[in-house]
Short mmCIF file of C-alpha atoms and ligand atoms in Angstrom, two decimals:
data_model
loop_
_atom_site.label_atom_id
_atom_site.label_comp_id
_atom_site.label_asym_id
_atom_site.label_seq_id
_atom_site.Cartn_x
_atom_site.Cartn_y
_atom_site.Cartn_z
CA MET R 6 -0.31 -0.13 0.02
CA SER R 7 1.31 3.47 -1.25
CA GLN R 8 3.07 5.13 1.98
CA LEU R 9 0.84 8.26 0.61
CA SER R 10 -2.32 6.96 2.73
CA ASN R 11 -0.89 4.95 5.63
CA THR R 12 -3.80 5.69 8.14
CA SER R 13 -7.68 5.64 7.17
CA ASN R 14 -8.06 6.55 3.76
CA PRO R 15 -6.03 3.72 1.72
CA ASN R 16 -4.74 5.11 -1.62
CA THR R 17 -6.81 8.62 -1.02
CA LEU R 18 -3.86 11.23 -1.07
CA ASP R 19 -1.97 9.40 -3.70
CA LEU R 20 -3.28 11.28 -7.35
CA VAL R 21 -0.35 10.14 -9.89
CA ALA R 22 0.19 6.41 -8.84
CA PHE R 23 3.39 7.28 -7.21
CA ASP R 24 4.84 4.02 -6.01
CA SER R 25 4.59 2.79 -9.61
CA LEU R 26 7.54 5.22 -10.30
CA LEU R 27 9.47 3.54 -7.59
CA SER R 28 11.90 0.38 -7.57
CA SER R 29 10.69 -2.62 -5.01
CA SER R 30 13.79 -1.72 -3.20
CA GLU R 31 12.81 1.98 -2.84
CA ILE R 32 9.47 0.68 -1.43
CA SER R 33 10.88 -1.53 0.68
CA THR R 34 13.44 0.75 2.16
CA ARG R 35 10.62 3.16 2.44
CA ASN R 36 8.06 0.85 4.07
CA ALA R 37 10.89 -0.24 6.88
CA VAL R 38 11.74 3.23 7.70
CA ALA R 39 7.53 4.55 8.15
CA ASP R 40 7.28 1.08 10.17
CA PHE R 41 10.00 2.09 12.68
CA GLY R 42 8.56 5.57 12.55
CA ASN R 43 5.14 4.60 13.57
CA HIS R 44 5.98 1.98 16.13
CA HIS R 45 8.95 3.93 17.55
CA LEU R 46 8.63 7.08 17.54
CA ARG R 47 5.18 7.85 16.88
CA PRO R 48 3.68 7.07 20.21
CA ARG R 49 6.20 9.26 22.03
CA ILE R 50 6.70 12.13 19.52
CA GLY R 51 3.66 13.97 21.67
CA GLU R 52 5.27 14.16 24.91
CA TRP R 53 8.55 15.01 23.41
CA PHE R 54 7.59 17.82 21.90
CA ASP R 55 5.36 19.10 24.88
CA THR R 56 8.43 18.76 26.98
CA GLY R 57 11.14 19.82 24.84
CA GLN R 58 13.15 16.78 26.26
CA LEU R 59 13.97 13.97 23.73
CA PRO R 60 16.39 11.11 24.44
CA ILE R 61 18.82 11.86 21.46
CA LYS R 62 21.30 9.27 22.10
CA GLU R 63 18.69 6.16 22.16
CA ILE R 64 17.40 7.96 19.09
CA ALA R 65 20.86 8.52 17.17
CA LEU R 66 21.37 4.52 17.93
CA SER R 67 17.76 3.53 16.86
CA PHE R 68 18.77 5.57 13.50
CA GLY R 69 21.92 3.90 13.10
CA ASP R 70 20.36 0.22 13.61
CA LEU R 71 17.87 1.24 11.11
CA GLY R 72 20.92 2.43 8.50
CA ILE R 73 19.80 6.25 8.45
CA LEU R 74 22.50 8.10 9.31
CA GLY R 75 24.88 9.02 6.34
CA MET R 76 22.58 6.94 4.67
CA HIS R 77 23.30 8.37 1.19
CA LEU R 78 26.91 8.35 1.58
CA GLU R 79 29.43 5.01 0.40
CA GLY R 80 32.12 3.23 2.89
CA TYR R 81 33.35 3.37 6.29
CA GLY R 82 30.34 1.74 7.92
CA CYS R 83 27.97 4.25 5.93
CA PRO R 84 24.68 2.63 4.15
CA GLY R 85 25.48 3.89 0.43
CA GLY R 86 21.89 4.05 -0.34
CA SER R 87 20.85 6.13 -3.36
CA ALA R 88 19.62 9.66 -3.13
CA VAL R 89 15.81 8.49 -3.76
CA GLU R 90 15.87 6.64 -0.43
CA TYR R 91 17.58 8.92 1.46
CA GLY R 92 14.96 10.97 0.48
CA LEU R 93 12.39 8.60 0.92
CA ALA R 94 13.69 8.14 4.56
CA CYS R 95 13.62 11.72 5.10
CA MET R 96 9.85 11.75 4.24
CA GLU R 97 9.08 9.04 6.75
CA ILE R 98 10.91 10.57 9.43
CA GLU R 99 9.42 13.75 9.03
CA ALA R 100 5.79 12.61 8.62
CA VAL R 101 6.24 11.85 12.32
CA ASP R 102 8.31 15.30 13.23
CA SER R 103 10.95 18.00 11.71
CA GLY R 104 13.12 17.69 14.64
CA LEU R 105 13.35 14.27 14.49
CA ARG R 106 14.42 14.45 10.48
CA SER R 107 16.89 17.29 11.72
CA MET R 108 18.73 14.93 13.59
CA MET R 109 19.01 13.02 10.74
CA SER R 110 19.97 15.38 8.17
CA VAL R 111 22.80 16.96 10.65
CA GLN R 112 24.52 13.56 11.32
CA GLY R 113 24.03 12.72 8.09
CA SER R 114 23.97 15.48 5.47
CA LEU R 115 26.21 17.73 7.37
CA ALA R 116 28.17 16.27 10.08
CA MET R 117 28.85 13.19 8.19
CA PHE R 118 28.88 14.57 4.67
CA ALA R 119 31.37 17.22 5.61
CA ILE R 120 33.95 14.51 7.03
CA HIS R 121 33.40 11.99 3.99
CA HIS R 122 34.01 14.72 1.36
CA TRP R 123 36.42 17.32 2.62
CA GLY R 124 38.26 14.63 5.59
CA SER R 125 41.68 12.99 5.30
CA ASP R 126 41.20 9.28 5.09
CA GLU R 127 42.09 8.99 8.98
CA GLN R 128 39.61 11.70 9.84
CA LYS R 129 37.21 9.39 8.06
CA ASP R 130 38.38 5.88 9.67
CA LYS R 131 38.28 7.73 13.31
CA TYR R 132 34.72 9.47 12.66
CA LEU R 133 32.22 7.82 10.28
CA PRO R 134 31.82 4.37 11.17
CA ARG R 135 31.05 5.50 15.52
CA LEU R 136 28.81 8.26 13.42
CA ALA R 137 26.95 6.28 10.73
CA ALA R 138 26.63 3.74 14.09
CA GLY R 139 24.66 6.42 16.19
CA GLU R 140 27.39 5.86 18.76
CA LEU R 141 28.19 9.33 18.43
CA VAL R 142 26.25 12.46 17.71
CA GLY R 143 27.32 15.00 15.23
CA CYS R 144 26.91 18.61 14.74
CA PHE R 145 27.74 21.27 11.97
CA GLY R 146 28.33 24.43 12.66
CA LEU R 147 28.01 27.41 10.56
CA THR R 148 25.33 30.12 11.45
CA GLU R 149 26.67 32.77 13.82
CA PRO R 150 24.72 35.19 16.11
CA SER R 151 25.19 37.81 13.03
CA ALA R 152 25.98 35.97 10.20
CA GLY R 153 23.29 33.45 9.05
CA SER R 154 21.84 33.97 5.16
CA ASP R 155 24.96 35.93 4.66
CA VAL R 156 27.69 32.87 5.45
CA ALA R 157 30.55 35.39 4.44
CA SER R 158 30.19 37.48 6.92
CA MET R 159 31.00 34.83 10.06
CA GLN R 160 33.34 36.30 12.47
CA THR R 161 35.00 33.14 13.89
CA ARG R 162 37.85 33.20 13.69
CA ALA R 163 41.12 30.40 13.28
CA LYS R 164 44.97 31.48 13.53
CA ARG R 165 47.17 28.92 13.00
CA GLU R 166 50.36 28.47 16.23
CA GLY R 167 52.67 26.01 14.46
CA ASP R 168 51.15 22.80 14.62
CA GLU R 169 48.39 23.77 16.35
CA TRP R 170 45.02 26.38 15.65
CA VAL R 171 43.50 28.60 18.09
CA LEU R 172 39.52 29.48 17.61
CA ASN R 173 37.61 32.10 18.56
CA GLY R 174 34.21 33.31 17.97
CA SER R 175 30.44 31.24 18.37
CA LYS R 176 28.17 29.75 16.88
CA MET R 177 24.39 29.85 17.02
CA TRP R 178 21.34 27.86 16.66
CA ILE R 179 22.94 25.34 15.83
CA THR R 180 21.15 21.48 16.39
CA ASN R 181 22.50 19.30 18.70
CA SER R 182 25.19 21.06 19.52
CA PRO R 183 24.93 20.50 23.33
CA ILE R 184 24.89 17.08 23.34
CA ALA R 185 27.07 16.66 20.13
CA ASP R 186 30.41 14.23 20.41
CA VAL R 187 31.86 15.80 17.25
CA LEU R 188 31.11 19.43 16.16
CA VAL R 189 32.32 20.32 12.53
CA VAL R 190 32.78 24.12 13.09
CA TRP R 191 33.43 26.26 10.13
CA THR R 192 35.90 29.73 10.38
CA ARG R 193 37.43 32.24 8.91
CA THR R 194 41.47 32.23 8.57
CA GLU R 195 44.24 34.56 7.28
CA ASN R 196 46.72 31.83 7.25
CA VAL R 197 45.44 28.47 5.09
CA ASP R 198 48.14 26.12 5.05
CA GLY R 199 48.06 22.59 3.28
CA ASN R 200 46.98 20.61 0.66
CA ASP R 201 43.52 21.86 -0.28
CA GLU R 202 41.18 21.00 -3.36
CA ASN R 203 41.39 24.91 -4.03
CA GLY R 204 44.72 24.92 -5.05
CA GLY R 205 46.95 23.86 -2.16
CA GLU R 206 50.24 25.72 -2.00
CA ARG R 207 48.51 28.30 -4.10
CA ASN R 208 46.32 29.33 -0.74
CA ALA R 209 49.06 28.70 1.41
CA GLY R 210 49.58 31.98 3.74
CA LYS R 211 46.21 33.00 1.86
CA PRO R 212 42.71 34.02 3.91
CA GLY R 213 39.92 31.54 3.58
CA HIS R 214 37.22 29.67 5.31
CA VAL R 215 38.44 25.84 7.13
CA GLY R 216 36.15 23.59 9.04
CA PHE R 217 37.42 21.65 11.92
CA ILE R 218 36.67 18.54 13.50
CA ILE R 219 36.29 19.49 17.02
CA GLU R 220 35.98 17.20 20.28
CA ARG R 221 33.45 17.51 23.39
CA GLY R 222 36.27 17.87 26.29
CA THR R 223 38.67 19.95 24.35
CA PRO R 224 39.48 23.11 26.58
CA GLY R 225 37.68 26.27 25.04
CA LEU R 226 34.80 24.56 24.10
CA SER R 227 31.33 25.41 25.61
CA THR R 228 28.09 24.51 23.99
CA PRO R 229 24.92 26.25 25.82
CA THR R 230 21.20 25.20 25.15
CA ILE R 231 18.75 27.49 23.19
CA ASN R 232 15.64 27.20 25.09
CA ARG R 233 12.15 28.43 25.26
CA LYS R 234 11.56 27.76 21.66
CA LEU R 235 8.29 27.12 19.70
CA SER R 236 9.26 25.25 16.84
CA LEU R 237 11.26 22.17 16.85
CA ARG R 238 11.13 21.18 20.02
CA ALA R 239 11.63 17.69 19.61
CA SER R 240 15.25 18.62 18.57
CA VAL R 241 18.10 20.16 20.38
CA THR R 242 19.56 23.64 19.65
CA GLY R 243 22.07 25.40 21.22
CA GLU R 244 25.29 27.50 20.74
CA ILE R 245 29.13 26.65 20.00
CA VAL R 246 31.14 29.27 21.91
CA LEU R 247 35.08 28.78 21.44
CA ASP R 248 37.10 30.71 23.45
CA ASP R 249 40.88 30.31 23.04
CA CYS R 250 39.99 26.70 21.67
CA ARG R 251 43.16 24.66 20.31
CA VAL R 252 42.94 21.66 18.70
CA SER R 253 45.74 19.96 16.02
CA ASP R 254 46.32 20.65 12.38
CA ALA R 255 44.94 17.23 12.14
CA GLN R 256 41.24 18.09 12.98
CA ARG R 257 41.39 20.39 9.95
CA LEU R 258 39.52 19.09 6.97
CA PRO R 259 42.56 19.19 4.63
CA HIS R 260 40.75 19.53 1.56
CA VAL R 261 38.84 22.99 1.26
CA SER R 262 39.62 26.28 2.23
CA SER R 263 36.47 28.55 0.99
CA LEU R 264 33.19 28.72 1.36
CA ARG R 265 32.74 25.85 -1.19
CA GLY R 266 33.55 23.78 2.28
CA PRO R 267 29.94 24.12 3.72
CA LEU R 268 27.83 25.27 1.05
CA THR R 269 28.79 21.67 -0.70
CA CYS R 270 27.63 20.27 2.70
CA LEU R 271 24.15 22.57 2.82
CA ASN R 272 23.09 21.14 -0.89
CA GLU R 273 22.96 17.33 0.81
CA ALA R 274 20.85 18.41 3.70
CA ARG R 275 18.45 21.16 1.43
CA TYR R 276 18.04 17.73 -0.42
CA GLY R 277 16.73 16.00 2.48
CA ILE R 278 14.59 18.69 3.30
CA ILE R 279 12.73 18.83 -0.05
CA TRP R 280 11.14 15.30 0.86
CA GLY R 281 11.05 15.47 4.38
CA ALA R 282 9.00 18.69 4.37
CA LEU R 283 6.13 16.60 2.68
CA GLY R 284 6.51 14.02 4.76
CA ALA R 285 4.87 16.71 7.29
CA ALA R 286 2.48 17.93 5.25
CA ARG R 287 1.09 14.27 4.23
CA ASP R 288 0.79 13.53 8.02
CA CYS R 289 -1.70 16.75 8.34
CA LEU R 290 -3.81 15.60 5.55
CA GLN R 291 -4.41 12.52 6.78
CA THR R 292 -4.82 13.71 10.11
CA THR R 293 -7.19 16.09 8.66
CA LEU R 294 -8.86 13.40 6.75
CA ALA R 295 -9.48 11.07 9.31
CA TYR R 296 -10.81 14.33 11.33
CA THR R 297 -13.01 15.78 8.89
CA ALA R 298 -14.86 12.20 8.34
CA GLN R 299 -15.99 12.21 11.92
CA ARG R 300 -16.70 15.80 12.87
CA PRO R 301 -19.98 16.67 13.10
CA VAL R 302 -21.32 20.29 11.48
CA PHE R 303 -24.40 21.48 11.03
CA LYS R 304 -25.18 17.85 11.29
CA ARG R 305 -23.34 16.43 8.90
CA PRO R 306 -19.52 15.36 8.75
CA LEU R 307 -17.11 18.54 8.16
CA SER R 308 -15.60 16.21 5.11
CA SER R 309 -19.06 16.29 3.29
CA PHE R 310 -19.37 20.26 2.87
CA GLN R 311 -18.38 21.53 -0.78
CA LEU R 312 -15.56 23.97 0.80
CA THR R 313 -14.18 21.66 3.02
CA GLN R 314 -13.64 19.41 -0.44
CA ALA R 315 -12.31 22.05 -2.18
CA LYS R 316 -9.54 22.73 0.69
CA LEU R 317 -8.66 18.99 0.62
CA SER R 318 -8.58 18.73 -3.02
CA ASP R 319 -6.31 21.55 -3.74
CA MET R 320 -3.97 20.62 -0.76
CA THR R 321 -3.49 16.98 -1.83
CA VAL R 322 -2.81 18.12 -5.71
CA GLU R 323 -0.02 20.42 -4.03
CA LEU R 324 1.25 17.69 -2.01
CA ASN R 325 1.16 15.23 -5.31
CA LYS R 326 2.82 18.23 -7.84
CA SER R 327 5.56 18.41 -4.80
CA LEU R 328 5.84 14.93 -4.61
CA LEU R 329 6.79 14.21 -8.39
CA MET R 330 9.13 17.24 -7.83
CA ALA R 331 11.23 15.69 -5.15
CA LEU R 332 11.41 12.21 -7.37
CA GLN R 333 12.77 13.62 -10.63
CA LEU R 334 15.20 15.73 -8.49
CA GLY R 335 16.21 12.67 -6.72
CA ARG R 336 16.71 10.77 -9.87
CA LEU R 337 18.80 13.77 -11.23
CA LYS R 338 20.54 13.45 -8.08
CA ASP R 339 21.78 9.80 -8.50
CA ARG R 340 22.77 10.53 -11.92
CA GLY R 341 24.83 13.01 -10.51
CA GLU R 342 23.12 15.73 -12.33
CA LEU R 343 21.52 17.51 -9.52
CA LYS R 344 22.72 21.43 -9.69
CA PRO R 345 22.16 23.75 -6.80
CA HIS R 346 19.90 25.92 -8.04
CA GLN R 347 17.52 22.92 -8.13
CA THR R 348 17.98 21.81 -4.84
CA SER R 349 17.12 25.27 -3.73
CA ALA R 350 14.13 25.44 -6.50
CA GLY R 351 12.53 21.67 -4.36
CA LYS R 352 13.66 23.38 -1.38
CA LEU R 353 11.53 26.53 -1.72
CA ASN R 354 8.56 24.42 -3.09
CA SER R 355 7.92 21.91 -0.40
CA THR R 356 8.75 24.13 2.29
CA ARG R 357 5.75 26.62 1.29
CA VAL R 358 3.89 24.02 0.14
CA ALA R 359 4.14 22.28 3.57
CA LEU R 360 3.79 25.27 5.92
CA ASP R 361 0.59 26.11 3.65
CA ILE R 362 -0.98 22.51 3.81
CA ALA R 363 -0.10 22.36 7.89
CA ARG R 364 -1.47 25.83 8.64
CA GLU R 365 -4.79 24.98 6.62
CA CYS R 366 -4.87 21.56 8.04
CA ARG R 367 -5.05 23.22 11.12
CA SER R 368 -7.90 25.15 10.64
CA LEU R 369 -10.12 22.89 9.27
CA LEU R 370 -9.67 20.91 13.09
CA GLY R 371 -11.24 24.27 14.86
CA ALA R 372 -9.80 24.62 18.43
CA ALA R 373 -8.90 20.70 18.36
CA GLY R 374 -6.28 21.86 16.06
CA ILE R 375 -4.64 24.15 18.69
CA THR R 376 -2.94 21.43 21.12
CA THR R 377 -0.72 18.58 20.38
CA GLU R 378 -3.36 15.87 20.39
CA PHE R 379 -3.38 16.35 16.68
CA SER R 380 -0.37 16.61 14.64
CA PRO R 381 -1.15 19.91 12.33
CA MET R 382 0.14 22.57 14.86
CA ARG R 383 3.13 21.02 15.70
CA HIS R 384 4.29 20.31 12.25
CA ALA R 385 3.35 23.97 11.37
CA ASN R 386 5.48 25.14 14.38
CA ASN R 387 7.86 22.98 13.52
CA LEU R 388 7.64 24.31 9.57
CA GLU R 389 8.45 27.10 10.50
CA SER R 390 11.71 26.74 11.27
CA VAL R 391 12.32 24.27 8.57
CA LEU R 392 11.32 27.37 6.08
CA THR R 393 13.91 29.70 7.41
CA TYR R 394 16.94 26.79 8.20
CA GLU R 395 19.08 25.87 5.31
CA GLY R 396 18.80 28.80 3.71
CA THR R 397 15.58 30.95 4.04
CA ALA R 398 13.08 31.23 1.25
CA GLU R 399 14.43 34.40 0.03
CA MET R 400 17.42 32.92 -0.61
CA HIS R 401 16.38 30.15 -2.49
CA GLN R 402 14.44 32.80 -4.78
CA LEU R 403 17.46 34.85 -5.30
CA ILE R 404 19.73 31.80 -6.08
CA ILE R 405 17.31 30.49 -8.77
CA GLY R 406 16.89 34.18 -9.53
CA GLN R 407 20.68 34.24 -9.93
CA ALA R 408 20.26 30.98 -12.44
CA LEU R 409 17.64 32.85 -14.46
CA THR R 410 19.09 36.26 -14.91
CA GLY R 411 23.07 35.56 -14.34
CA GLU R 412 22.81 38.24 -11.89
CA ALA R 413 23.49 37.94 -8.17
CA ALA R 414 21.13 40.29 -5.96
CA PHE R 415 22.25 38.98 -2.23
CA ARG R 416 24.22 41.99 -1.58
P1 LIG U 29 29.50 33.06 -3.18
O1 LIG U 29 30.43 34.01 -3.54
O2 LIG U 29 28.27 32.71 -4.32
O3 LIG U 29 30.46 31.27 -3.22
C1 LIG U 29 31.46 31.22 -1.99
C2 LIG U 29 31.61 29.84 -2.79
O4 LIG U 29 30.99 28.49 -2.23
C3 LIG U 29 30.56 27.91 -3.82
N1 LIG U 29 29.13 27.53 -3.88
C4 LIG U 29 28.96 26.64 -3.35
N2 LIG U 29 29.46 25.41 -3.85
C5 LIG U 29 28.44 24.47 -3.51
N3 LIG U 29 27.72 24.59 -3.53
C6 LIG U 29 26.58 25.67 -3.27
N4 LIG U 29 25.46 25.55 -3.20
C7 LIG U 29 27.13 26.76 -3.80
N5 LIG U 29 27.20 27.84 -3.61
C8 LIG U 29 28.24 28.84 -3.57
C9 LIG U 29 30.99 28.79 -4.82
O5 LIG U 29 31.16 28.93 -6.05
C10 LIG U 29 32.61 29.69 -4.02
O6 LIG U 29 33.14 28.75 -4.59
P2 LIG U 29 35.06 29.24 -4.49
O7 LIG U 29 35.92 27.82 -4.79
O8 LIG U 29 34.90 29.71 -5.76
O9 LIG U 29 35.22 30.39 -3.47
O10 LIG U 29 29.16 32.96 -1.73
P3 LIG U 29 28.07 34.11 -1.29
O11 LIG U 29 28.57 34.94 0.11
O12 LIG U 29 27.11 35.39 -2.60
O13 LIG U 29 27.16 33.35 -0.95
C11 LIG U 29 26.18 32.71 -1.34
C12 LIG U 29 24.52 32.04 -0.82
C13 LIG U 29 23.66 33.72 0.23
C14 LIG U 29 23.74 31.65 -1.52
C15 LIG U 29 25.21 31.68 0.86
O14 LIG U 29 26.16 32.25 1.64
C16 LIG U 29 24.24 30.87 1.43
O15 LIG U 29 23.35 29.86 0.91
N6 LIG U 29 23.46 31.84 2.15
C17 LIG U 29 22.41 30.79 3.16
C18 LIG U 29 23.19 29.70 4.54
C19 LIG U 29 22.30 28.83 4.91
O16 LIG U 29 21.42 27.89 4.09
N7 LIG U 29 22.86 28.39 5.79
C20 LIG U 29 22.36 26.99 6.35
C21 LIG U 29 23.03 26.67 7.81
S1 LIG U 29 23.15 25.07 8.19
C22 LIG U 29 21.25 24.65 8.75
O17 LIG U 29 20.60 25.70 8.70
C23 LIG U 29 21.09 23.32 9.41
S2 LIG U 29 19.58 23.49 9.80
C24 LIG U 29 19.42 21.43 10.43
C25 LIG U 29 18.83 20.98 9.64
O18 LIG U 29 19.49 20.68 8.18
O19 LIG U 29 18.15 20.21 9.83
P1 LIG U 30 18.66 36.26 8.88
O1 LIG U 30 20.20 35.91 7.87
O2 LIG U 30 18.93 37.86 9.77
O3 LIG U 30 17.38 36.86 8.11
C1 LIG U 30 16.32 37.48 8.64
C2 LIG U 30 15.47 37.65 7.43
O4 LIG U 30 16.68 38.62 6.11
C3 LIG U 30 15.15 36.20 6.63
O5 LIG U 30 13.37 36.38 6.07
C4 LIG U 30 16.00 36.67 5.12
O6 LIG U 30 15.75 35.93 4.35
C5 LIG U 30 15.94 37.72 5.00
N1 LIG U 30 17.29 38.17 4.28
C6 LIG U 30 18.32 37.85 4.78
N2 LIG U 30 19.11 38.28 3.76
C7 LIG U 30 18.18 38.96 2.24
C8 LIG U 30 18.47 39.47 1.45
N3 LIG U 30 20.04 39.38 0.93
N4 LIG U 30 17.58 39.99 0.36
C9 LIG U 30 16.13 39.83 1.35
N5 LIG U 30 15.97 38.98 2.59
C10 LIG U 30 17.04 38.95 3.01
N6 LIG U 30 22.71 26.76 11.47
C11 LIG U 30 23.94 25.91 11.52
O7 LIG U 30 24.59 26.39 10.83
N7 LIG U 30 23.62 24.58 11.84
C12 LIG U 30 22.35 24.40 12.11
O8 LIG U 30 22.64 22.67 12.63
C13 LIG U 30 21.33 24.85 12.45
N8 LIG U 30 20.14 24.65 12.72
C14 LIG U 30 19.45 25.39 12.53
C15 LIG U 30 17.96 24.83 14.19
C16 LIG U 30 16.96 25.28 13.76
C17 LIG U 30 15.72 25.31 14.63
C18 LIG U 30 16.60 26.92 13.15
C19 LIG U 30 15.88 27.83 13.49
C20 LIG U 30 17.90 27.86 12.73
C21 LIG U 30 19.04 26.77 12.58
N9 LIG U 30 20.39 27.29 11.94
C22 LIG U 30 21.33 26.20 11.74
C23 LIG U 30 20.26 28.71 11.18
C24 LIG U 30 19.66 28.70 10.19
O9 LIG U 30 20.19 28.06 9.14
C25 LIG U 30 19.85 30.05 9.95
O10 LIG U 30 18.67 30.77 10.63
C26 LIG U 30 19.68 31.05 8.27
O11 LIG U 30 20.50 30.43 7.38
C27 LIG U 30 18.77 32.16 8.66
O12 LIG U 30 19.83 33.09 9.12
P2 LIG U 30 19.32 34.70 10.35
O13 LIG U 30 18.13 33.20 11.25
O14 LIG U 30 20.72 34.70 11.10
O15 LIG U 30 18.30 35.07 9.58
#
């Protein structure tokens, strides 16, 4: 049975025979992740969101067992799945909650991908198998208090002293930083050295942006938690403060020394969100279809009114169109042909469509829609973050705009 219809209305949401576009192995991967989500995560998500507390280490280990951490990476204990399988897994996890998909994205697409793509063999051997198993939790520190969308304005500095680097600055809004064992942190430096993909010796002594793998317990590192969140409550968010934090050169990601380093990683996480946000939207629609079928208004089920049906139809059409776009982008990615501005188009579309659907579904539930008993308002609140992180909607409009016109209008 299609995962577009895993609750009370078999096949109702699927308008395009979506599963006919998937291979049997993609369907079985998708179903395994959906089963895991429905049995192990869904029963507990309301409590995690309400309390803002969740057992991350336990979740990381279970995600590792399921094979969804660094799912689309090859070697070093990583599952080596396809981009489409990875996307389907993101969709099923985010159908439960965006915070849980964030855990998966930050670990696999950001921290692990950074090490896999830009790290040394020693770094890959040391960290990737344990991150893939969920024995270690990773995070990715790029955003700063005064540099979010404008990554190039980052203030965090790395200064080389002999075989060591001294790091100073702070990162903000970092998923999992308070509990991460392994922190990938991006800095600006005036004295890049060593062999990097941008020209090795060409860059020696020149300014650039370099990434470091910092282990918890390193002197000068602290990671305060950010509290009072109204969104992504089933996720831990924090700062990364570096106060004369010293790391050896062996902790530097050696193969990049420009913003291409972190921005390449963002492409991966943005891709996962294209699918993930649609999982949240699907869950809102399933919840709302079931609710409106049993909610009497003016002596008839709410679902029997024309206005209600128009809303449900429009939302379902948007969901199906967006899924087709996600799948096409996934197929391009599996062929190695996906361009960053295409990823932006998918991220922009999926997050906007999902947020619209979550808000409309919340309103169809009336007052019942405002508690965590039903999922739409929880998803809507989460999707506010998803719209903002991994590049705001405006950043993706500008990236697409640049591809269309050849003009960069960021600054
Ligand atoms: P620009 O001058 O255009 O580029 C600098 C260097 O980067 C390269 N580049 C890319 N490489 C790979 N992929 C991309 N998408 C790339 N975009 C640019 C570019 O070729 C150049 O390379 P090189 O080697 O020649 O130096 O950069 P810019 O300063 O003009 O900035 C462009 C802009 C605004 C698009 C960029 O800053 C941006 O994307 N800003 C948005 C920031 C963002 O998305 N932050 C996300 C933080 S992580 C997060 O939110 C995690 S949320 C948790 C979860 O995922 O669940
Ligand atoms: P700003 O950049 O200050 O933007 C504010 C507003 O101005 C936005 O609407 C934006 O679109 C608009 N704007 C900015 N520039 C322009 C322009 N040129 N033209 C028109 N409008 C513009 N970051 C990490 O590095 N790692 C993480 O793990 C991580 N996790 C996160 C988890 C959560 C829950 C949240 C909410 C954020 C997380 N982030 C993370 C940070 C996230 O990536 C940033 O919030 C995001 O990039 C936007 O930056 P900002 O918040 O500083 O907003």
